[in-house]
Structures are given as C-alpha cells and as structure tokens.
Amino acid sequence: MTPQPRPRGRFAPSPTGDLHFGSLVAALGSWLMARHRGGDWLVRMEDLDPPREVPGAAARQLQALAAFGLAPDEPVLWQSQRGDAYAAALQPLLDAGLAFECRCSRSDLAATGGIHRACVGGGAGRPAAIRLRVPDTVIDFEDRLQGPQSQALAAAVGDVVLRRADGPWAYQLAVVVDDAAQRITDIVRGADLLDSTPRQIFLQRQLGLPTPAYAHLPLVLDAQGRKLGKSLAALPVDPASPRPALSAAWQFLGQAGQPFAGTGSVDAALARAQAAFDPALIPRVPHGIPDVPVSGAVHET
Ligand code: GLU
C-alpha cells in the first residue's frame, strides 16, 4: 500500500481588510481539521489584486493569527511573489490551445449573463485577458461537509479567466497552482467558495495536478440573517482579546465544551480544543454568530 501523505491544510486570506469573524472561523476550522488528523497547517497571503488591498491589512491579519495562537508550520507564501509559477503553469495551456486570449468586455457578455462561451468579436486594440477553455463537462466531487456536488461547468461558469486584462493573475489559477505547490491535501474554507471548486478541479486536471479533499464550512450570517461580507463591513475580531472570539468560533463550529474559557495561555486552550475537536459536530447549514467581541472600528472596504 502506498503510504498516505501527511495531511496538510491551509488558510488563505485576501488582504482586503482586517481579520473578521468569518475568516477566524475558516482559520480555526482549517487548523483544527489539520491538527485533528496529525497534519500541518500553512498560511498563504492571497495578495493578487493590489487595488482591492487595504494598506497594512496583510500584516495585521498575520499579527491577529499570531495573537489567536494560529501559527503556521512553514513560512507564509505570498501570491504577489508567485508570478513566475503562474506564468509557468499557464504556458502549456496556451501552447495546447486549452487557454486563449480574450478581448470580450463585460458588456460584450451581457447577453449571456457575463458567462463566456465564445469570443463575440470586437475588442481589437484592447488588452487581452487569458481564459481557460471550458468544454461541456460535468464536474462531480464529494465535499466532506456539504456532501455530493455537481456542476455543469460550461453552463454554470463558462470559460474561466486565468489572467485579467488589466494584468493581475486570477484567483482561480493562483489557488490551484499554490495548493499544489504547497502540497495541500485538505482544503477547509467558507462555503462561499463551494461554487468555485468545480472549476478549480477542472483546472487541476488540465494541469495534471492532484485534487485535494474539500470541506466547505457553513457561511456565517449576521444578526439579520445576512451573509457576512468577505471584505465588506464584516466584524473585525479583536486580537487583543483572543479567547472570546476563539470561543465564539468554536461554538459556531458546533463544538462541545469550553476549551477557551478561563485563564491560562491561548496555546494551552488551543491544545484543549484540538483534543476535544469532533469534525462530525460541524453544522452544514449557514447560521448566525454568537456575540463576538469586535475591535474598535468596523472596516468599510
Ligand atoms: N483568498 C480567498 C478568500 O479570502 C480564499 C481562498 C481559498 O480559501 O481558496 O476568500
């Protein structure tokens, strides 16, 4: 029997604001899942899109993770420094005609609801995006939390942007290249990305990369039952007071007991949480948040 690789999980925030409760849930959930299986946990900074970045947010997110005791086992990987790896992954797709230059504008694609199935002409002189050609194919996978998933790729998402016309590498390419480069075996993240997973699996196959296991955590809803925005005014958690926020994330993950109660170090509390963690208790459906202590200002981005 081939030995199973040691499990490797990751947390991959985008520096579009301070660490908020939804990201703490993803960070703690991915950390617990990795540790529960005796695996490593990595952090990757998805700083691909300078205009959407909030100055200083990446550093503050990393400081917050440190304050929450969530220390990665390897140096943080910064996507802004990975352009050569993305270019190297893209070239064979271009050579094989699996990726192509596209000058369609948003309004060119209005008739198909923004979904690209073929270039509609025009656009000469405009900078080109690079898209992955998506055939009429159905991608099925089993999500460890959300169960069996199926997406007819061409109908649902069309040809996927790999590099934007204005320059930045697209998330879909970067995430696939970097999950493989970091040898991630177990992806645990918010259910807002469930819908992106089939195109990532398709791209993994086109690039000859392995497909990790996926578990999508339920979305966090605010007191009005609305989804907490990824970069909108989601409540930043207070790194100066890690235990109450960790405790709220623990409850959100449906876990029993109160490993974060009392005094003592955050590391000791996390060790208790790791020992008590039961993945079977994680709820599947979106739900609200317990009272989370937030830090002073709410970030509008
Ligand atoms: N950077 C993405 C985000 O913050 C997450 C990517 C991922 O976990 O695959 O939404």
CSV table of C-alpha atoms and ligand atoms in Angstrom, one decimal:
chain,number,residue,atom,x,y,z
A,1,MET,CA,0.0,0.0,0.0
A,2,THR,CA,1.2,3.5,-0.8
A,3,PRO,CA,1.6,5.4,2.4
A,4,GLN,CA,-0.8,8.3,2.7
A,5,PRO,CA,0.9,11.7,2.6
A,6,ARG,CA,0.9,13.6,5.9
A,7,PRO,CA,-2.3,15.8,5.8
A,8,ARG,CA,-1.6,19.5,5.0
A,9,GLY,CA,-4.2,22.2,5.5
A,10,ARG,CA,-4.1,25.9,4.9
A,11,PHE,CA,-5.7,29.2,5.5
A,12,ALA,CA,-5.6,31.6,2.5
A,13,PRO,CA,-6.9,35.1,3.4
A,14,SER,CA,-7.0,38.0,1.0
A,15,PRO,CA,-5.7,41.3,2.5
A,16,THR,CA,-8.8,43.2,1.8
A,17,GLY,CA,-9.5,44.1,5.4
A,18,ASP,CA,-8.8,43.1,8.9
A,19,LEU,CA,-9.3,39.5,10.0
A,20,HIS,CA,-13.1,39.2,10.7
A,21,PHE,CA,-15.2,36.6,12.3
A,22,GLY,CA,-15.8,34.6,9.1
A,23,SER,CA,-12.1,34.4,8.4
A,24,LEU,CA,-11.4,33.4,12.0
A,25,VAL,CA,-13.9,30.5,11.6
A,26,ALA,CA,-12.1,29.4,8.4
A,27,ALA,CA,-8.7,29.8,10.1
A,28,LEU,CA,-9.7,27.9,13.2
A,29,GLY,CA,-11.7,25.3,11.3
A,30,SER,CA,-8.8,24.5,8.9
A,31,TRP,CA,-6.3,24.5,11.8
A,32,LEU,CA,-8.5,22.1,13.8
A,33,MET,CA,-9.1,19.8,10.8
A,34,ALA,CA,-5.4,19.6,10.0
A,35,ARG,CA,-4.3,19.1,13.6
A,36,HIS,CA,-7.0,16.5,14.3
A,37,ARG,CA,-5.6,14.4,11.5
A,38,GLY,CA,-2.0,14.9,12.8
A,39,GLY,CA,-1.2,17.2,9.9
A,40,ASP,CA,0.5,20.5,9.1
A,41,TRP,CA,-1.2,23.9,8.7
A,42,LEU,CA,0.0,26.6,6.4
A,43,VAL,CA,-0.9,30.2,5.7
A,44,ARG,CA,-0.9,31.8,2.2
A,45,MET,CA,-1.5,35.5,1.7
A,46,GLU,CA,-3.6,36.0,-1.5
A,47,ASP,CA,-2.4,39.4,-2.3
A,48,LEU,CA,-3.0,39.3,-6.1
A,49,ASP,CA,-5.1,42.3,-6.6
A,50,PRO,CA,-3.4,45.5,-5.3
A,51,PRO,CA,-6.4,47.8,-5.9
A,52,ARG,CA,-8.6,45.8,-3.6
A,53,GLU,CA,-5.9,45.6,-0.9
A,54,VAL,CA,-6.2,47.6,2.3
A,55,PRO,CA,-2.7,49.0,3.2
A,56,GLY,CA,-1.4,47.2,6.2
A,57,ALA,CA,-4.2,44.6,6.2
A,58,ALA,CA,-1.9,41.6,5.4
A,59,ALA,CA,0.4,42.4,8.3
A,60,ARG,CA,-2.5,43.0,10.6
A,61,GLN,CA,-4.1,39.7,9.6
A,62,LEU,CA,-0.8,37.8,10.3
A,63,GLN,CA,-0.5,39.6,13.7
A,64,ALA,CA,-4.0,38.7,14.5
A,65,LEU,CA,-3.4,35.0,13.6
A,66,ALA,CA,-0.4,35.0,15.9
A,67,ALA,CA,-2.4,36.6,18.7
A,68,PHE,CA,-5.0,33.8,18.2
A,69,GLY,CA,-2.2,31.2,18.6
A,70,LEU,CA,-2.7,30.0,15.0
A,71,ALA,CA,1.0,29.7,13.9
A,72,PRO,CA,1.7,28.3,10.5
A,73,ASP,CA,4.2,25.4,10.3
A,74,GLU,CA,6.0,26.9,7.3
A,75,PRO,CA,6.8,30.5,6.2
A,76,VAL,CA,3.8,32.4,4.7
A,77,LEU,CA,3.5,32.1,0.9
A,78,TRP,CA,2.8,35.5,-0.7
A,79,GLN,CA,0.9,35.2,-4.0
A,80,SER,CA,2.3,38.6,-5.1
A,81,GLN,CA,5.7,36.8,-5.4
A,82,ARG,CA,4.5,33.8,-7.4
A,83,GLY,CA,4.1,35.4,-10.9
A,84,ASP,CA,6.7,33.1,-12.4
A,85,ALA,CA,5.0,30.0,-11.1
A,86,TYR,CA,1.6,31.1,-12.6
A,87,ALA,CA,3.2,32.0,-15.9
A,88,ALA,CA,4.9,28.6,-16.0
A,89,ALA,CA,1.6,26.9,-15.3
A,90,LEU,CA,-0.2,28.9,-18.0
A,91,GLN,CA,2.2,28.4,-20.8
A,92,PRO,CA,1.5,24.7,-21.6
A,93,LEU,CA,-2.3,25.5,-21.5
A,94,LEU,CA,-1.7,28.3,-24.1
A,95,ASP,CA,0.6,26.0,-26.2
A,96,ALA,CA,-2.1,23.3,-26.2
A,97,GLY,CA,-4.8,25.7,-27.1
A,98,LEU,CA,-6.5,25.0,-23.8
A,99,ALA,CA,-6.2,28.7,-22.8
A,100,PHE,CA,-6.7,31.6,-25.1
A,101,GLU,CA,-6.6,35.4,-25.4
A,102,CYS,CA,-9.9,37.1,-25.0
A,103,ARG,CA,-10.8,40.7,-25.6
A,104,CYS,CA,-14.5,40.5,-24.8
A,105,SER,CA,-15.7,43.2,-22.4
A,106,ARG,CA,-18.3,42.9,-19.7
A,107,SER,CA,-20.9,44.5,-21.9
A,108,ASP,CA,-20.0,42.1,-24.8
A,109,LEU,CA,-21.0,39.2,-22.5
A,110,ALA,CA,-24.2,40.9,-21.1
A,111,ALA,CA,-26.4,38.7,-23.3
A,112,THR,CA,-25.0,35.6,-21.6
A,113,GLY,CA,-25.1,37.0,-18.1
A,114,GLY,CA,-21.4,37.5,-18.1
A,115,ILE,CA,-20.7,33.9,-18.9
A,116,HIS,CA,-18.1,33.4,-21.7
A,117,ARG,CA,-18.7,30.5,-24.1
A,118,ALA,CA,-17.1,32.0,-27.2
A,119,CYS,CA,-15.4,35.3,-28.1
A,120,VAL,CA,-18.0,37.6,-29.6
A,121,GLY,CA,-15.6,39.6,-31.7
A,122,GLY,CA,-14.5,43.2,-31.5
A,123,GLY,CA,-12.2,44.5,-28.9
A,124,ALA,CA,-9.2,44.9,-31.3
A,125,GLY,CA,-6.6,47.0,-29.6
A,126,ARG,CA,-7.9,46.3,-26.1
A,127,PRO,CA,-5.6,44.4,-23.7
A,128,ALA,CA,-6.5,40.7,-23.6
A,129,ALA,CA,-7.5,38.5,-20.7
A,130,ILE,CA,-6.4,34.9,-20.8
A,131,ARG,CA,-9.2,32.4,-20.4
A,132,LEU,CA,-9.3,28.6,-19.9
A,133,ARG,CA,-11.5,26.9,-22.5
A,134,VAL,CA,-14.3,25.1,-20.6
A,135,PRO,CA,-16.0,22.3,-22.5
A,136,ASP,CA,-19.4,20.9,-21.9
A,137,THR,CA,-18.4,18.8,-18.9
A,138,VAL,CA,-19.9,18.0,-15.6
A,139,ILE,CA,-17.6,18.0,-12.5
A,140,ASP,CA,-18.7,15.9,-9.6
A,141,PHE,CA,-17.0,15.8,-6.2
A,142,GLU,CA,-17.8,14.9,-2.6
A,143,ASP,CA,-17.5,17.7,-0.1
A,144,ARG,CA,-16.7,16.4,3.3
A,145,LEU,CA,-19.2,18.7,4.9
A,146,GLN,CA,-21.6,19.7,2.1
A,147,GLY,CA,-21.9,16.2,0.6
A,148,PRO,CA,-22.1,15.3,-3.1
A,149,GLN,CA,-21.7,18.3,-5.5
A,150,SER,CA,-22.1,18.5,-9.3
A,151,GLN,CA,-21.7,21.4,-11.7
A,152,ALA,CA,-22.2,21.5,-15.5
A,153,LEU,CA,-19.2,23.8,-16.0
A,154,ALA,CA,-19.8,25.4,-19.4
A,155,ALA,CA,-23.4,26.3,-18.4
A,156,ALA,CA,-22.6,27.5,-14.9
A,157,VAL,CA,-19.4,29.4,-15.3
A,158,GLY,CA,-18.2,29.3,-18.9
A,159,ASP,CA,-14.6,29.9,-19.9
A,160,VAL,CA,-12.6,30.8,-16.8
A,161,VAL,CA,-10.4,33.9,-16.5
A,162,LEU,CA,-6.8,32.9,-15.7
A,163,ARG,CA,-5.2,36.3,-16.1
A,164,ARG,CA,-7.2,39.5,-16.1
A,165,ALA,CA,-7.0,42.0,-19.0
A,166,ASP,CA,-5.7,44.7,-16.6
A,167,GLY,CA,-2.8,42.4,-15.5
A,168,PRO,CA,-3.4,40.5,-12.3
A,169,TRP,CA,-3.4,36.8,-12.1
A,170,ALA,CA,-6.9,35.4,-11.4
A,171,TYR,CA,-7.7,33.8,-8.1
A,172,GLN,CA,-8.7,30.5,-9.8
A,173,LEU,CA,-5.3,29.9,-11.4
A,174,ALA,CA,-3.3,31.1,-8.4
A,175,VAL,CA,-5.2,29.0,-5.9
A,176,VAL,CA,-4.8,25.8,-7.9
A,177,VAL,CA,-1.1,26.4,-8.6
A,178,ASP,CA,-0.4,27.2,-5.0
A,179,ASP,CA,-2.5,24.5,-3.4
A,180,ALA,CA,-0.4,22.1,-5.5
A,181,ALA,CA,2.9,23.8,-4.8
A,182,GLN,CA,2.2,23.8,-1.0
A,183,ARG,CA,1.1,20.1,-1.3
A,184,ILE,CA,-2.2,20.8,0.4
A,185,THR,CA,-4.2,17.6,0.9
A,186,ASP,CA,-7.2,19.1,2.8
A,187,ILE,CA,-8.9,22.3,1.9
A,188,VAL,CA,-11.2,23.7,4.5
A,189,ARG,CA,-12.7,27.1,3.7
A,190,GLY,CA,-16.0,29.0,3.7
A,191,ALA,CA,-19.0,27.8,1.7
A,192,ASP,CA,-18.9,31.0,-0.4
A,193,LEU,CA,-16.1,29.1,-2.4
A,194,LEU,CA,-18.1,25.9,-2.9
A,195,ASP,CA,-19.2,27.1,-6.3
A,196,SER,CA,-15.6,27.8,-7.4
A,197,THR,CA,-14.5,24.3,-6.5
A,198,PRO,CA,-15.6,22.5,-9.7
A,199,ARG,CA,-13.6,25.0,-11.9
A,200,GLN,CA,-10.6,24.5,-9.7
A,201,ILE,CA,-10.9,20.7,-10.0
A,202,PHE,CA,-11.2,21.1,-13.8
A,203,LEU,CA,-8.1,23.3,-13.9
A,204,GLN,CA,-6.2,20.8,-11.7
A,205,ARG,CA,-7.0,18.1,-14.2
A,206,GLN,CA,-5.9,20.3,-17.1
A,207,LEU,CA,-2.6,21.0,-15.3
A,208,GLY,CA,-2.1,17.4,-14.3
A,209,LEU,CA,-2.2,18.3,-10.6
A,210,PRO,CA,-3.8,16.3,-7.7
A,211,THR,CA,-7.2,17.2,-6.4
A,212,PRO,CA,-7.2,17.7,-2.6
A,213,ALA,CA,-10.2,16.8,-0.3
A,214,TYR,CA,-12.6,19.7,0.2
A,215,ALA,CA,-14.7,20.7,3.2
A,216,HIS,CA,-16.7,23.9,3.0
A,217,LEU,CA,-17.7,25.4,6.3
A,218,PRO,CA,-21.2,26.9,6.7
A,219,LEU,CA,-21.5,30.6,6.0
A,220,VAL,CA,-21.6,33.0,8.9
A,221,LEU,CA,-24.8,35.0,9.0
A,222,ASP,CA,-25.2,38.3,10.9
A,223,ALA,CA,-28.0,39.1,13.3
A,224,GLN,CA,-30.3,39.9,10.4
A,225,GLY,CA,-29.6,36.6,8.7
A,226,ARG,CA,-27.5,38.2,6.0
A,227,LYS,CA,-24.2,36.7,4.9
A,228,LEU,CA,-21.1,38.4,6.5
A,229,GLY,CA,-19.4,40.0,3.6
A,230,LYS,CA,-15.9,38.8,2.7
A,231,SER,CA,-14.5,42.3,2.6
A,232,LEU,CA,-17.5,44.4,3.4
A,233,ALA,CA,-18.2,45.6,6.9
A,234,ALA,CA,-17.7,42.2,8.4
A,235,LEU,CA,-16.9,42.5,12.1
A,236,PRO,CA,-13.1,42.5,12.7
A,237,VAL,CA,-12.2,40.3,15.7
A,238,ASP,CA,-10.2,41.8,18.5
A,239,PRO,CA,-6.6,40.3,18.6
A,240,ALA,CA,-6.2,42.0,22.0
A,241,SER,CA,-8.7,39.6,23.4
A,242,PRO,CA,-8.4,36.3,21.5
A,243,ARG,CA,-10.2,33.9,23.8
A,244,PRO,CA,-13.8,35.2,23.5
A,245,ALA,CA,-13.5,35.3,19.7
A,246,LEU,CA,-11.9,31.8,19.6
A,247,SER,CA,-14.7,30.6,21.9
A,248,ALA,CA,-17.3,32.1,19.6
A,249,ALA,CA,-15.7,30.4,16.5
A,250,TRP,CA,-15.6,27.1,18.4
A,251,GLN,CA,-19.3,27.4,19.1
A,252,PHE,CA,-20.0,28.4,15.5
A,253,LEU,CA,-18.2,25.2,14.5
A,254,GLY,CA,-20.8,23.3,16.7
A,255,GLN,CA,-18.1,22.0,19.1
A,256,ALA,CA,-18.9,20.9,22.7
A,257,GLY,CA,-17.2,22.1,25.9
A,258,GLN,CA,-15.5,25.4,26.6
A,259,PRO,CA,-11.8,24.9,25.9
A,260,PHE,CA,-11.3,28.7,25.7
A,261,ALA,CA,-12.9,29.5,29.0
A,262,GLY,CA,-10.8,30.6,32.0
A,263,THR,CA,-7.3,32.0,32.1
A,264,GLY,CA,-4.0,30.5,31.0
A,265,SER,CA,-2.3,30.7,27.7
A,266,VAL,CA,-4.1,30.7,24.3
A,267,ASP,CA,-1.8,27.8,23.2
A,268,ALA,CA,-3.0,25.7,26.1
A,269,ALA,CA,-6.6,26.5,25.2
A,270,LEU,CA,-5.9,25.5,21.6
A,271,ALA,CA,-4.3,22.3,22.7
A,272,ARG,CA,-7.5,21.5,24.7
A,273,ALA,CA,-9.6,22.4,21.7
A,274,GLN,CA,-7.6,20.2,19.4
A,275,ALA,CA,-8.1,17.2,21.8
A,276,ALA,CA,-11.8,17.9,22.1
A,277,PHE,CA,-12.5,18.6,18.4
A,278,ASP,CA,-15.0,16.4,16.6
A,279,PRO,CA,-15.5,17.2,12.9
A,280,ALA,CA,-18.8,15.3,12.9
A,281,LEU,CA,-20.3,18.1,15.0
A,282,ILE,CA,-19.7,20.8,12.4
A,283,PRO,CA,-23.1,22.1,11.2
A,284,ARG,CA,-23.7,22.0,7.5
A,285,VAL,CA,-26.1,25.0,7.2
A,286,PRO,CA,-25.4,28.7,7.4
A,287,HIS,CA,-26.2,30.1,10.8
A,288,GLY,CA,-25.8,33.2,13.0
A,289,ILE,CA,-22.9,34.2,15.2
A,290,PRO,CA,-22.8,34.2,19.0
A,291,ASP,CA,-21.8,37.6,20.4
A,292,VAL,CA,-18.3,38.2,19.1
A,293,PRO,CA,-16.1,40.9,20.7
A,294,VAL,CA,-15.0,43.1,17.9
A,295,SER,CA,-12.2,45.6,17.8
A,296,GLY,CA,-12.9,49.3,17.7
A,297,ALA,CA,-13.5,50.3,14.1
A,298,VAL,CA,-15.6,48.4,11.6
A,299,HIS,CA,-13.7,48.4,8.3
A,300,GLU,CA,-15.6,49.5,5.2
A,301,THR,CA,-13.7,48.3,2.1
B,1,GLU,N1,-8.4,34.2,-0.6
B,1,GLU,C1,-9.7,33.7,-0.6
B,1,GLU,C2,-10.7,34.5,0.2
B,1,GLU,O1,-10.2,35.2,1.1
B,1,GLU,C3,-9.8,32.2,-0.1
B,1,GLU,C4,-9.2,31.3,-1.0
B,1,GLU,C5,-9.4,29.8,-0.6
B,1,GLU,O2,-9.5,29.5,0.6
B,1,GLU,O3,-9.4,29.0,-1.5
B,1,GLU,O4,-11.8,34.4,0.0
